[in-house]
Each structure stands twice: as structure tokens, then as C-alpha cells.
PDB file of N, CA and C in Angstrom:
ATOM      1  N   VAL A   1      45.067 -69.877  51.714  1.00 93.00           N
ATOM      2  CA  VAL A   1      44.967 -69.873  53.165  1.00 93.00           C
ATOM      3  C   VAL A   1      46.230 -69.240  53.731  1.00 93.00           C
ATOM      4  N   ILE A   2      46.045 -68.299  54.624  1.00 93.00           N
ATOM      5  CA  ILE A   2      47.166 -67.697  55.336  1.00 93.00           C
ATOM      6  C   ILE A   2      46.888 -67.876  56.824  1.00 93.00           C
ATOM      7  N   SER A   3      47.892 -68.339  57.553  1.00 94.00           N
ATOM      8  CA  SER A   3      47.748 -68.543  58.995  1.00 94.00           C
ATOM      9  C   SER A   3      48.775 -67.700  59.725  1.00 94.00           C
ATOM     10  N   TYR A   4      48.321 -67.046  60.767  1.00 92.00           N
ATOM     11  CA  TYR A   4      49.195 -66.255  61.616  1.00 92.00           C
ATOM     12  C   TYR A   4      49.150 -66.854  63.016  1.00 92.00           C
ATOM     13  N   ALA A   5      50.273 -67.365  63.482  1.00 89.00           N
ATOM     14  CA  ALA A   5      50.354 -67.883  64.845  1.00 89.00           C
ATOM     15  C   ALA A   5      50.989 -66.806  65.712  1.00 89.00           C
ATOM     16  N   TYR A   6      50.395 -66.561  66.865  1.00 89.00           N
ATOM     17  CA  TYR A   6      50.910 -65.563  67.786  1.00 89.00           C
ATOM     18  C   TYR A   6      51.596 -66.257  68.949  1.00 89.00           C
ATOM     19  N   PRO A   7      52.604 -65.623  69.504  1.00 85.00           N
ATOM     20  CA  PRO A   7      53.251 -66.232  70.674  1.00 85.00           C
ATOM     21  C   PRO A   7      52.263 -66.268  71.842  1.00 85.00           C
ATOM     22  N   PRO A   8      52.379 -67.293  72.670  1.00 79.00           N
ATOM     23  CA  PRO A   8      51.453 -67.374  73.815  1.00 79.00           C
ATOM     24  C   PRO A   8      51.654 -66.189  74.761  1.00 79.00           C
ATOM     25  N   LEU A   9      50.565 -65.764  75.341  1.00 79.00           N
ATOM     26  CA  LEU A   9      50.614 -64.707  76.341  1.00 79.00           C
ATOM     27  C   LEU A   9      51.087 -65.289  77.665  1.00 79.00           C
ATOM     28  N   PRO A  10      51.694 -64.490  78.508  1.00 81.00           N
ATOM     29  CA  PRO A  10      52.114 -64.998  79.817  1.00 81.00           C
ATOM     30  C   PRO A  10      50.928 -65.606  80.571  1.00 81.00           C
ATOM     31  N   GLY A  11      51.130 -66.799  81.091  1.00 81.00           N
ATOM     32  CA  GLY A  11      50.096 -67.469  81.859  1.00 81.00           C
ATOM     33  C   GLY A  11      49.133 -68.312  81.035  1.00 81.00           C
ATOM     34  N   ASP A  12      49.313 -68.364  79.713  1.00 77.00           N
ATOM     35  CA  ASP A  12      48.399 -69.134  78.868  1.00 77.00           C
ATOM     36  C   ASP A  12      48.765 -70.605  78.775  1.00 77.00           C
ATOM     37  N   ASP A  13      49.811 -71.033  79.438  1.00 76.00           N
ATOM     38  CA  ASP A  13      50.218 -72.445  79.469  1.00 76.00           C
ATOM     39  C   ASP A  13      50.334 -73.057  78.075  1.00 76.00           C
ATOM     40  N   GLY A  14      50.900 -72.322  77.138  1.00 70.00           N
ATOM     41  CA  GLY A  14      51.145 -72.864  75.804  1.00 70.00           C
ATOM     42  C   GLY A  14      49.944 -72.869  74.883  1.00 70.00           C
ATOM     43  N   LEU A  15      48.868 -72.216  75.259  1.00 72.00           N
ATOM     44  CA  LEU A  15      47.690 -72.143  74.405  1.00 72.00           C
ATOM     45  C   LEU A  15      48.069 -71.500  73.085  1.00 72.00           C
ATOM     46  N   ARG A  16      47.721 -72.148  71.976  1.00 76.00           N
ATOM     47  CA  ARG A  16      48.028 -71.585  70.657  1.00 76.00           C
ATOM     48  C   ARG A  16      46.947 -70.583  70.277  1.00 76.00           C
ATOM     49  N   VAL A  17      47.389 -69.417  69.861  1.00 84.00           N
ATOM     50  CA  VAL A  17      46.488 -68.368  69.442  1.00 84.00           C
ATOM     51  C   VAL A  17      46.934 -67.903  68.059  1.00 84.00           C
ATOM     52  N   GLY A  18      45.976 -67.650  67.208  1.00 91.00           N
ATOM     53  CA  GLY A  18      46.337 -67.183  65.878  1.00 91.00           C
ATOM     54  C   GLY A  18      45.106 -66.860  65.067  1.00 91.00           C
ATOM     55  N   GLU A  19      45.351 -66.604  63.792  1.00 94.00           N
ATOM     56  CA  GLU A  19      44.282 -66.286  62.851  1.00 94.00           C
ATOM     57  C   GLU A  19      44.454 -67.127  61.603  1.00 94.00           C
ATOM     58  N   VAL A  20      43.336 -67.459  60.990  1.00 95.00           N
ATOM     59  CA  VAL A  20      43.328 -68.131  59.696  1.00 95.00           C
ATOM     60  C   VAL A  20      42.562 -67.230  58.743  1.00 95.00           C
ATOM     61  N   VAL A  21      43.183 -66.871  57.639  1.00 95.00           N
ATOM     62  CA  VAL A  21      42.563 -66.030  56.621  1.00 95.00           C
ATOM     63  C   VAL A  21      42.365 -66.883  55.378  1.00 95.00           C
ATOM     64  N   VAL A  22      41.125 -66.914  54.886  1.00 94.00           N
ATOM     65  CA  VAL A  22      40.832 -67.707  53.687  1.00 94.00           C
ATOM     66  C   VAL A  22      40.299 -66.795  52.592  1.00 94.00           C
ATOM     67  N   ASN A  23      40.489 -67.224  51.376  1.00 94.00           N
ATOM     68  CA  ASN A  23      40.050 -66.474  50.207  1.00 94.00           C
ATOM     69  C   ASN A  23      38.656 -66.976  49.815  1.00 94.00           C
ATOM     70  N   ALA A  24      37.629 -66.214  50.188  1.00 93.00           N
ATOM     71  CA  ALA A  24      36.250 -66.633  49.924  1.00 93.00           C
ATOM     72  C   ALA A  24      35.941 -66.656  48.424  1.00 93.00           C
ATOM     73  N   GLU A  25      36.534 -65.744  47.671  1.00 95.00           N
ATOM     74  CA  GLU A  25      36.306 -65.749  46.222  1.00 95.00           C
ATOM     75  C   GLU A  25      36.870 -67.009  45.580  1.00 95.00           C
ATOM     76  N   ARG A  26      38.050 -67.408  46.027  1.00 95.00           N
ATOM     77  CA  ARG A  26      38.645 -68.643  45.503  1.00 95.00           C
ATOM     78  C   ARG A  26      37.805 -69.840  45.926  1.00 95.00           C
ATOM     79  N   ALA A  27      37.323 -69.839  47.162  1.00 93.00           N
ATOM     80  CA  ALA A  27      36.484 -70.934  47.637  1.00 93.00           C
ATOM     81  C   ALA A  27      35.213 -71.045  46.804  1.00 93.00           C
ATOM     82  N   ALA A  28      34.630 -69.912  46.438  1.00 94.00           N
ATOM     83  CA  ALA A  28      33.418 -69.933  45.609  1.00 94.00           C
ATOM     84  C   ALA A  28      33.729 -70.520  44.236  1.00 94.00           C
ATOM     85  N   ALA A  29      34.838 -70.102  43.651  1.00 95.00           N
ATOM     86  CA  ALA A  29      35.210 -70.605  42.322  1.00 95.00           C
ATOM     87  C   ALA A  29      35.532 -72.099  42.372  1.00 95.00           C
ATOM     88  N   GLU A  30      36.343 -72.505  43.347  1.00 94.00           N
ATOM     89  CA  GLU A  30      36.699 -73.922  43.474  1.00 94.00           C
ATOM     90  C   GLU A  30      35.482 -74.747  43.893  1.00 94.00           C
ATOM     91  N   GLY A  31      34.637 -74.161  44.730  1.00 91.00           N
ATOM     92  CA  GLY A  31      33.452 -74.864  45.202  1.00 91.00           C
ATOM     93  C   GLY A  31      32.498 -75.232  44.084  1.00 91.00           C
ATOM     94  N   ARG A  32      32.449 -74.413  43.042  1.00 92.00           N
ATOM     95  CA  ARG A  32      31.601 -74.744  41.890  1.00 92.00           C
ATOM     96  C   ARG A  32      32.070 -76.025  41.203  1.00 92.00           C
ATOM     97  N   ARG A  33      33.362 -76.290  41.265  1.00 93.00           N
ATOM     98  CA  ARG A  33      33.912 -77.493  40.628  1.00 93.00           C
ATOM     99  C   ARG A  33      33.889 -78.699  41.556  1.00 93.00           C
ATOM    100  N   ARG A  34      33.717 -78.454  42.847  1.00 90.00           N
ATOM    101  CA  ARG A  34      33.815 -79.546  43.828  1.00 90.00           C
ATOM    102  C   ARG A  34      32.504 -79.688  44.593  1.00 90.00           C
ATOM    103  N   ALA A  35      32.594 -79.633  45.917  1.00 84.00           N
ATOM    104  CA  ALA A  35      31.449 -79.946  46.772  1.00 84.00           C
ATOM    105  C   ALA A  35      30.662 -78.722  47.222  1.00 84.00           C
ATOM    106  N   GLY A  36      30.943 -77.552  46.679  1.00 87.00           N
ATOM    107  CA  GLY A  36      30.222 -76.346  47.065  1.00 87.00           C
ATOM    108  C   GLY A  36      31.104 -75.398  47.862  1.00 87.00           C
ATOM    109  N   THR A  37      30.692 -74.137  47.882  1.00 90.00           N
ATOM    110  CA  THR A  37      31.485 -73.098  48.530  1.00 90.00           C
ATOM    111  C   THR A  37      31.666 -73.350  50.019  1.00 90.00           C
ATOM    112  N   SER A  38      30.616 -73.726  50.715  1.00 89.00           N
ATOM    113  CA  SER A  38      30.720 -73.939  52.168  1.00 89.00           C
ATOM    114  C   SER A  38      31.675 -75.073  52.498  1.00 89.00           C
ATOM    115  N   ALA A  39      31.594 -76.159  51.751  1.00 88.00           N
ATOM    116  CA  ALA A  39      32.495 -77.283  51.979  1.00 88.00           C
ATOM    117  C   ALA A  39      33.934 -76.887  51.668  1.00 88.00           C
ATOM    118  N   GLU A  40      34.128 -76.083  50.643  1.00 92.00           N
ATOM    119  CA  GLU A  40      35.472 -75.619  50.281  1.00 92.00           C
ATOM    120  C   GLU A  40      36.036 -74.724  51.385  1.00 92.00           C
ATOM    121  N   LEU A  41      35.197 -73.838  51.924  1.00 92.00           N
ATOM    122  CA  LEU A  41      35.645 -72.993  53.033  1.00 92.00           C
ATOM    123  C   LEU A  41      36.018 -73.831  54.253  1.00 92.00           C
ATOM    124  N   ALA A  42      35.239 -74.858  54.547  1.00 93.00           N
ATOM    125  CA  ALA A  42      35.556 -75.740  55.673  1.00 93.00           C
ATOM    126  C   ALA A  42      36.910 -76.399  55.462  1.00 93.00           C
ATOM    127  N   LEU A  43      37.186 -76.827  54.232  1.00 94.00           N
ATOM    128  CA  LEU A  43      38.475 -77.429  53.913  1.00 94.00           C
ATOM    129  C   LEU A  43      39.599 -76.420  54.136  1.00 94.00           C
ATOM    130  N   TYR A  44      39.427 -75.183  53.686  1.00 95.00           N
ATOM    131  CA  TYR A  44      40.451 -74.151  53.852  1.00 95.00           C
ATOM    132  C   TYR A  44      40.713 -73.881  55.335  1.00 95.00           C
ATOM    133  N   ILE A  45      39.650 -73.839  56.114  1.00 94.00           N
ATOM    134  CA  ILE A  45      39.812 -73.595  57.550  1.00 94.00           C
ATOM    135  C   ILE A  45      40.576 -74.742  58.198  1.00 94.00           C
ATOM    136  N   ALA A  46      40.236 -75.978  57.850  1.00 95.00           N
ATOM    137  CA  ALA A  46      40.962 -77.133  58.387  1.00 95.00           C
ATOM    138  C   ALA A  46      42.442 -77.055  58.010  1.00 95.00           C
ATOM    139  N   HIS A  47      42.716 -76.644  56.791  1.00 96.00           N
ATOM    140  CA  HIS A  47      44.100 -76.509  56.319  1.00 96.00           C
ATOM    141  C   HIS A  47      44.835 -75.442  57.139  1.00 96.00           C
ATOM    142  N   GLY A  48      44.192 -74.307  57.343  1.00 95.00           N
ATOM    143  CA  GLY A  48      44.813 -73.228  58.110  1.00 95.00           C
ATOM    144  C   GLY A  48      45.074 -73.607  59.558  1.00 95.00           C
ATOM    145  N   ILE A  49      44.152 -74.349  60.144  1.00 93.00           N
ATOM    146  CA  ILE A  49      44.331 -74.794  61.536  1.00 93.00           C
ATOM    147  C   ILE A  49      45.557 -75.695  61.647  1.00 93.00           C
ATOM    148  N   GLN A  50      45.758 -76.545  60.645  1.00 94.00           N
ATOM    149  CA  GLN A  50      46.960 -77.385  60.678  1.00 94.00           C
ATOM    150  C   GLN A  50      48.224 -76.533  60.639  1.00 94.00           C
ATOM    151  N   HIS A  51      48.224 -75.490  59.804  1.00 94.00           N
ATOM    152  CA  HIS A  51      49.386 -74.606  59.770  1.00 94.00           C
ATOM    153  C   HIS A  51      49.600 -73.936  61.127  1.00 94.00           C
ATOM    154  N   LEU A  52      48.519 -73.530  61.795  1.00 91.00           N
ATOM    155  CA  LEU A  52      48.659 -72.943  63.126  1.00 91.00           C
ATOM    156  C   LEU A  52      49.316 -73.921  64.090  1.00 91.00           C
ATOM    157  N   GLY A  53      49.050 -75.203  63.877  1.00 89.00           N
ATOM    158  CA  GLY A  53      49.643 -76.237  64.725  1.00 89.00           C
ATOM    159  C   GLY A  53      51.057 -76.607  64.338  1.00 89.00           C
ATOM    160  N   GLY A  54      51.590 -75.960  63.297  1.00 90.00           N
ATOM    161  CA  GLY A  54      52.971 -76.204  62.917  1.00 90.00           C
ATOM    162  C   GLY A  54      53.174 -77.070  61.689  1.00 90.00           C
ATOM    163  N   ALA A  55      52.097 -77.547  61.075  1.00 94.00           N
ATOM    164  CA  ALA A  55      52.228 -78.396  59.889  1.00 94.00           C
ATOM    165  C   ALA A  55      52.733 -77.576  58.704  1.00 94.00           C
ATOM    166  N   SER A  56      53.465 -78.251  57.834  1.00 95.00           N
ATOM    167  CA  SER A  56      53.985 -77.626  56.627  1.00 95.00           C
ATOM    168  C   SER A  56      53.493 -78.407  55.422  1.00 95.00           C
ATOM    169  N   ASP A  57      53.370 -77.725  54.286  1.00 95.00           N
ATOM    170  CA  ASP A  57      52.956 -78.394  53.052  1.00 95.00           C
ATOM    171  C   ASP A  57      53.930 -78.088  51.916  1.00 95.00           C
ATOM    172  N   LYS A  58      55.203 -77.984  52.270  1.00 96.00           N
ATOM    173  CA  LYS A  58      56.215 -77.641  51.275  1.00 96.00           C
ATOM    174  C   LYS A  58      56.589 -78.816  50.376  1.00 96.00           C
ATOM    175  N   THR A  59      56.436 -80.035  50.860  1.00 97.00           N
ATOM    176  CA  THR A  59      56.753 -81.204  50.036  1.00 97.00           C
ATOM    177  C   THR A  59      55.475 -81.963  49.708  1.00 97.00           C
ATOM    178  N   ARG A  60      55.556 -82.812  48.719  1.00 97.00           N
ATOM    179  CA  ARG A  60      54.393 -83.621  48.338  1.00 97.00           C
ATOM    180  C   ARG A  60      53.920 -84.493  49.509  1.00 97.00           C
ATOM    181  N   GLU A  61      54.859 -85.092  50.198  1.00 97.00           N
ATOM    182  CA  GLU A  61      54.508 -85.945  51.334  1.00 97.00           C
ATOM    183  C   GLU A  61      53.809 -85.150  52.432  1.00 97.00           C
ATOM    184  N   GLN A  62      54.300 -83.953  52.709  1.00 97.00           N
ATOM    185  CA  GLN A  62      53.662 -83.108  53.726  1.00 97.00           C
ATOM    186  C   GLN A  62      52.250 -82.717  53.302  1.00 97.00           C
ATOM    187  N   ARG A  63      52.083 -82.361  52.017  1.00 96.00           N
ATOM    188  CA  ARG A  63      50.749 -82.004  51.522  1.00 96.00           C
ATOM    189  C   ARG A  63      49.801 -83.186  51.638  1.00 96.00           C
ATOM    190  N   GLN A  64      50.273 -84.382  51.291  1.00 97.00           N
ATOM    191  CA  GLN A  64      49.428 -85.574  51.385  1.00 97.00           C
ATOM    192  C   GLN A  64      49.042 -85.859  52.831  1.00 97.00           C
ATOM    193  N   ARG A  65      49.986 -85.706  53.745  1.00 96.00           N
ATOM    194  CA  ARG A  65      49.710 -85.939  55.167  1.00 96.00           C
ATOM    195  C   ARG A  65      48.679 -84.935  55.671  1.00 96.00           C
ATOM    196  N   MET A  66      48.846 -83.672  55.283  1.00 96.00           N
ATOM    197  CA  MET A  66      47.887 -82.648  55.702  1.00 96.00           C
ATOM    198  C   MET A  66      46.507 -82.932  55.128  1.00 96.00           C
ATOM    199  N   ARG A  67      46.432 -83.258  53.850  1.00 96.00           N
ATOM    200  CA  ARG A  67      45.125 -83.506  53.222  1.00 96.00           C
ATOM    201  C   ARG A  67      44.421 -84.688  53.887  1.00 96.00           C
ATOM    202  N   LYS A  68      45.175 -85.735  54.201  1.00 97.00           N
ATOM    203  CA  LYS A  68      44.577 -86.899  54.859  1.00 97.00           C
ATOM    204  C   LYS A  68      43.953 -86.499  56.202  1.00 97.00           C
ATOM    205  N   LEU A  69      44.665 -85.702  56.978  1.00 96.00           N
ATOM    206  CA  LEU A  69      44.139 -85.269  58.271  1.00 96.00           C
ATOM    207  C   LEU A  69      42.966 -84.303  58.096  1.00 96.00           C
ATOM    208  N   GLU A  70      43.065 -83.379  57.132  1.00 95.00           N
ATOM    209  CA  GLU A  70      41.950 -82.460  56.860  1.00 95.00           C
ATOM    210  C   GLU A  70      40.672 -83.229  56.550  1.00 95.00           C
ATOM    211  N   MET A  71      40.793 -84.209  55.682  1.00 94.00           N
ATOM    212  CA  MET A  71      39.612 -84.980  55.287  1.00 94.00           C
ATOM    213  C   MET A  71      39.067 -85.785  56.464  1.00 94.00           C
ATOM    214  N   ALA A  72      39.951 -86.318  57.299  1.00 96.00           N
ATOM    215  CA  ALA A  72      39.495 -87.045  58.489  1.00 96.00           C
ATOM    216  C   ALA A  72      38.736 -86.100  59.418  1.00 96.00           C
ATOM    217  N   TRP A  73      39.250 -84.899  59.620  1.00 94.00           N
ATOM    218  CA  TRP A  73      38.564 -83.912  60.469  1.00 94.00           C
ATOM    219  C   TRP A  73      37.202 -83.566  59.900  1.00 94.00           C
ATOM    220  N   LEU A  74      37.145 -83.332  58.593  1.00 91.00           N
ATOM    221  CA  LEU A  74      35.877 -82.945  57.974  1.00 91.00           C
ATOM    222  C   LEU A  74      34.863 -84.087  57.998  1.00 91.00           C
ATOM    223  N   ARG A  75      35.317 -85.314  57.804  1.00 91.00           N
ATOM    224  CA  ARG A  75      34.388 -86.460  57.914  1.00 91.00           C
ATOM    225  C   ARG A  75      33.839 -86.569  59.325  1.00 91.00           C
ATOM    226  N   GLU A  76      34.705 -86.400  60.323  1.00 93.00           N
ATOM    227  CA  GLU A  76      34.258 -86.472  61.716  1.00 93.00           C
ATOM    228  C   GLU A  76      33.300 -85.319  62.042  1.00 93.00           C
ATOM    229  N   ALA A  77      33.617 -84.130  61.581  1.00 89.00           N
ATOM    230  CA  ALA A  77      32.720 -82.992  61.803  1.00 89.00           C
ATOM    231  C   ALA A  77      31.371 -83.236  61.141  1.00 89.00           C
ATOM    232  N   ASP A  78      31.386 -83.845  59.959  1.00 86.00           N
ATOM    233  CA  ASP A  78      30.146 -84.176  59.257  1.00 86.00           C
ATOM    234  C   ASP A  78      29.346 -85.198  60.056  1.00 86.00           C
ATOM    235  N   ARG A  79      30.022 -86.237  60.574  1.00 90.00           N
ATOM    236  CA  ARG A  79      29.338 -87.260  61.390  1.00 90.00           C
ATOM    237  C   ARG A  79      28.717 -86.659  62.644  1.00 90.00           C
ATOM    238  N   GLU A  80      29.391 -85.672  63.224  1.00 91.00           N
ATOM    239  CA  GLU A  80      28.904 -85.035  64.448  1.00 91.00           C
ATOM    240  C   GLU A  80      27.842 -83.968  64.171  1.00 91.00           C
ATOM    241  N   GLY A  81      27.530 -83.731  62.910  1.00 86.00           N
ATOM    242  CA  GLY A  81      26.527 -82.738  62.561  1.00 86.00           C
ATOM    243  C   GLY A  81      27.037 -81.310  62.558  1.00 86.00           C
ATOM    244  N   LEU A  82      28.353 -81.140  62.648  1.00 84.00           N
ATOM    245  CA  LEU A  82      28.916 -79.798  62.699  1.00 84.00           C
ATOM    246  C   LEU A  82      28.923 -79.116  61.337  1.00 84.00           C
ATOM    247  N   LEU A  83      28.749 -79.883  60.286  1.00 78.00           N
ATOM    248  CA  LEU A  83      28.730 -79.327  58.940  1.00 78.00           C
ATOM    249  C   LEU A  83      27.338 -79.418  58.338  1.00 78.00           C
ATOM    250  N   GLU A  84      26.339 -79.467  59.199  1.00 76.00           N
ATOM    251  CA  GLU A  84      24.968 -79.600  58.729  1.00 76.00           C
ATOM    252  C   GLU A  84      24.641 -78.526  57.695  1.00 76.00           C
ATOM    253  N   GLY A  85      24.039 -78.959  56.625  1.00 68.00           N
ATOM    254  CA  GLY A  85      23.700 -78.047  55.562  1.00 68.00           C
ATOM    255  C   GLY A  85      24.755 -77.958  54.471  1.00 68.00           C
ATOM    256  N   LEU A  86      25.939 -78.531  54.728  1.00 64.00           N
ATOM    257  CA  LEU A  86      26.996 -78.541  53.722  1.00 64.00           C
ATOM    258  C   LEU A  86      26.947 -79.853  52.958  1.00 64.00           C
ATOM    259  N   ALA A  87      27.582 -79.874  51.805  1.00 52.00           N
ATOM    260  CA  ALA A  87      27.752 -81.139  51.092  1.00 52.00           C
ATOM    261  C   ALA A  87      28.593 -82.050  51.964  1.00 52.00           C
ATOM    262  N   PRO A  88      28.380 -83.367  51.897  1.00 47.00           N
ATOM    263  CA  PRO A  88      29.188 -84.282  52.718  1.00 47.00           C
ATOM    264  C   PRO A  88      30.675 -84.036  52.521  1.00 47.00           C
ATOM    265  N   ALA A  89      31.433 -84.032  53.623  1.00 43.00           N
ATOM    266  CA  ALA A  89      32.863 -83.746  53.571  1.00 43.00           C
ATOM    267  C   ALA A  89      33.605 -84.715  52.667  1.00 43.00           C
ATOM    268  N   ARG A  90      33.124 -85.916  52.572  1.00 42.00           N
ATOM    269  CA  ARG A  90      33.833 -86.895  51.732  1.00 42.00           C
ATOM    270  C   ARG A  90      33.851 -86.487  50.267  1.00 42.00           C
ATOM    271  N   ARG A  91      32.934 -85.581  49.849  1.00 43.00           N
ATOM    272  CA  ARG A  91      32.922 -85.105  48.477  1.00 43.00           C
ATOM    273  C   ARG A  91      33.932 -83.993  48.243  1.00 43.00           C
ATOM    274  N   ALA A  92      34.390 -83.343  49.302  1.00 44.00           N
ATOM    275  CA  ALA A  92      35.357 -82.244  49.164  1.00 44.00           C
ATOM    276  C   ALA A  92      36.760 -82.833  49.098  1.00 44.00           C
ATOM    277  N   LYS A  93      37.081 -83.418  47.958  1.00 48.00           N
ATOM    278  CA  LYS A  93      38.366 -84.116  47.855  1.00 48.00           C
ATOM    279  C   LYS A  93      39.190 -83.535  46.718  1.00 48.00           C
ATOM    280  N   GLY A  94      40.471 -83.870  46.777  1.00 49.00           N
ATOM    281  CA  GLY A  94      41.381 -83.490  45.711  1.00 49.00           C
ATOM    282  C   GLY A  94      41.711 -82.018  45.715  1.00 49.00           C
ATOM    283  N   GLY A  95      42.575 -81.649  44.793  1.00 48.00           N
ATOM    284  CA  GLY A  95      42.917 -80.248  44.632  1.00 48.00           C
ATOM    285  C   GLY A  95      43.709 -79.688  45.793  1.00 48.00           C
ATOM    286  N   ARG A  96      43.917 -78.406  45.744  1.00 48.00           N
ATOM    287  CA  ARG A  96      44.691 -77.712  46.751  1.00 48.00           C
ATOM    288  C   ARG A  96      43.800 -76.844  47.607  1.00 48.00           C
ATOM    289  N   ALA A  97      44.190 -76.702  48.857  1.00 49.00           N
ATOM    290  CA  ALA A  97      43.527 -75.695  49.680  1.00 49.00           C
ATOM    291  C   ALA A  97      44.114 -74.352  49.283  1.00 49.00           C
ATOM    292  N   GLY A  98      43.304 -73.311  49.265  1.00 51.00           N
ATOM    293  CA  GLY A  98      43.776 -72.027  48.772  1.00 51.00           C
ATOM    294  C   GLY A  98      43.574 -70.982  49.760  1.00 51.00           C
TER     295      GLY A  98
END
């Protein structure tokens, strides 16, 4: 996952703007071992969004904090039907976001 945060434009009142780039080939490979490619991509996107918000995963504690929030977001998205058609988010656990 690569995240690019852009500086706010004048008048945007601090709105965060950026891009999240994910490796679909890696998601497909990891997805075969876990909850599927779509669920893996959702995890990568959640991870990238956290980086856009300023989160870091340089230490074990930071990675654990990020993963906990990613999984909470994915469970909530699953409950709201936003991940319809994907494997349940609770199955997309462990490992690293890539």
C-alpha cells in the first residue's frame, strides 16, 4: 500500500485529499491464503486511508493499533452491507497489508 497525501487547497478548510495505491497482484496472492481477493483489497484500502490520516506502522505497537482499527472499520462496513459479496471482514485477519 502506498498513500500520497496532498496539501489542502485554499478554501478547503483542512479537507484531506490524497491517493491510495494498492498492489492488486499481491492482494490476489494473499487473498488465496486468507478471505479472498476482494476482502484483501478492502483491507489494503483501509490501511492506506489510515496512512492518509497520518497513522504510522513503523513499530509493532503502531502496526497493532492500525490493524485493530482496520478490522473494526471492515466489520462495521460488513454490518452496513458495504462489503456485500465479499467474505466476512472478520475472516480477513492477520498478516500484513501490502
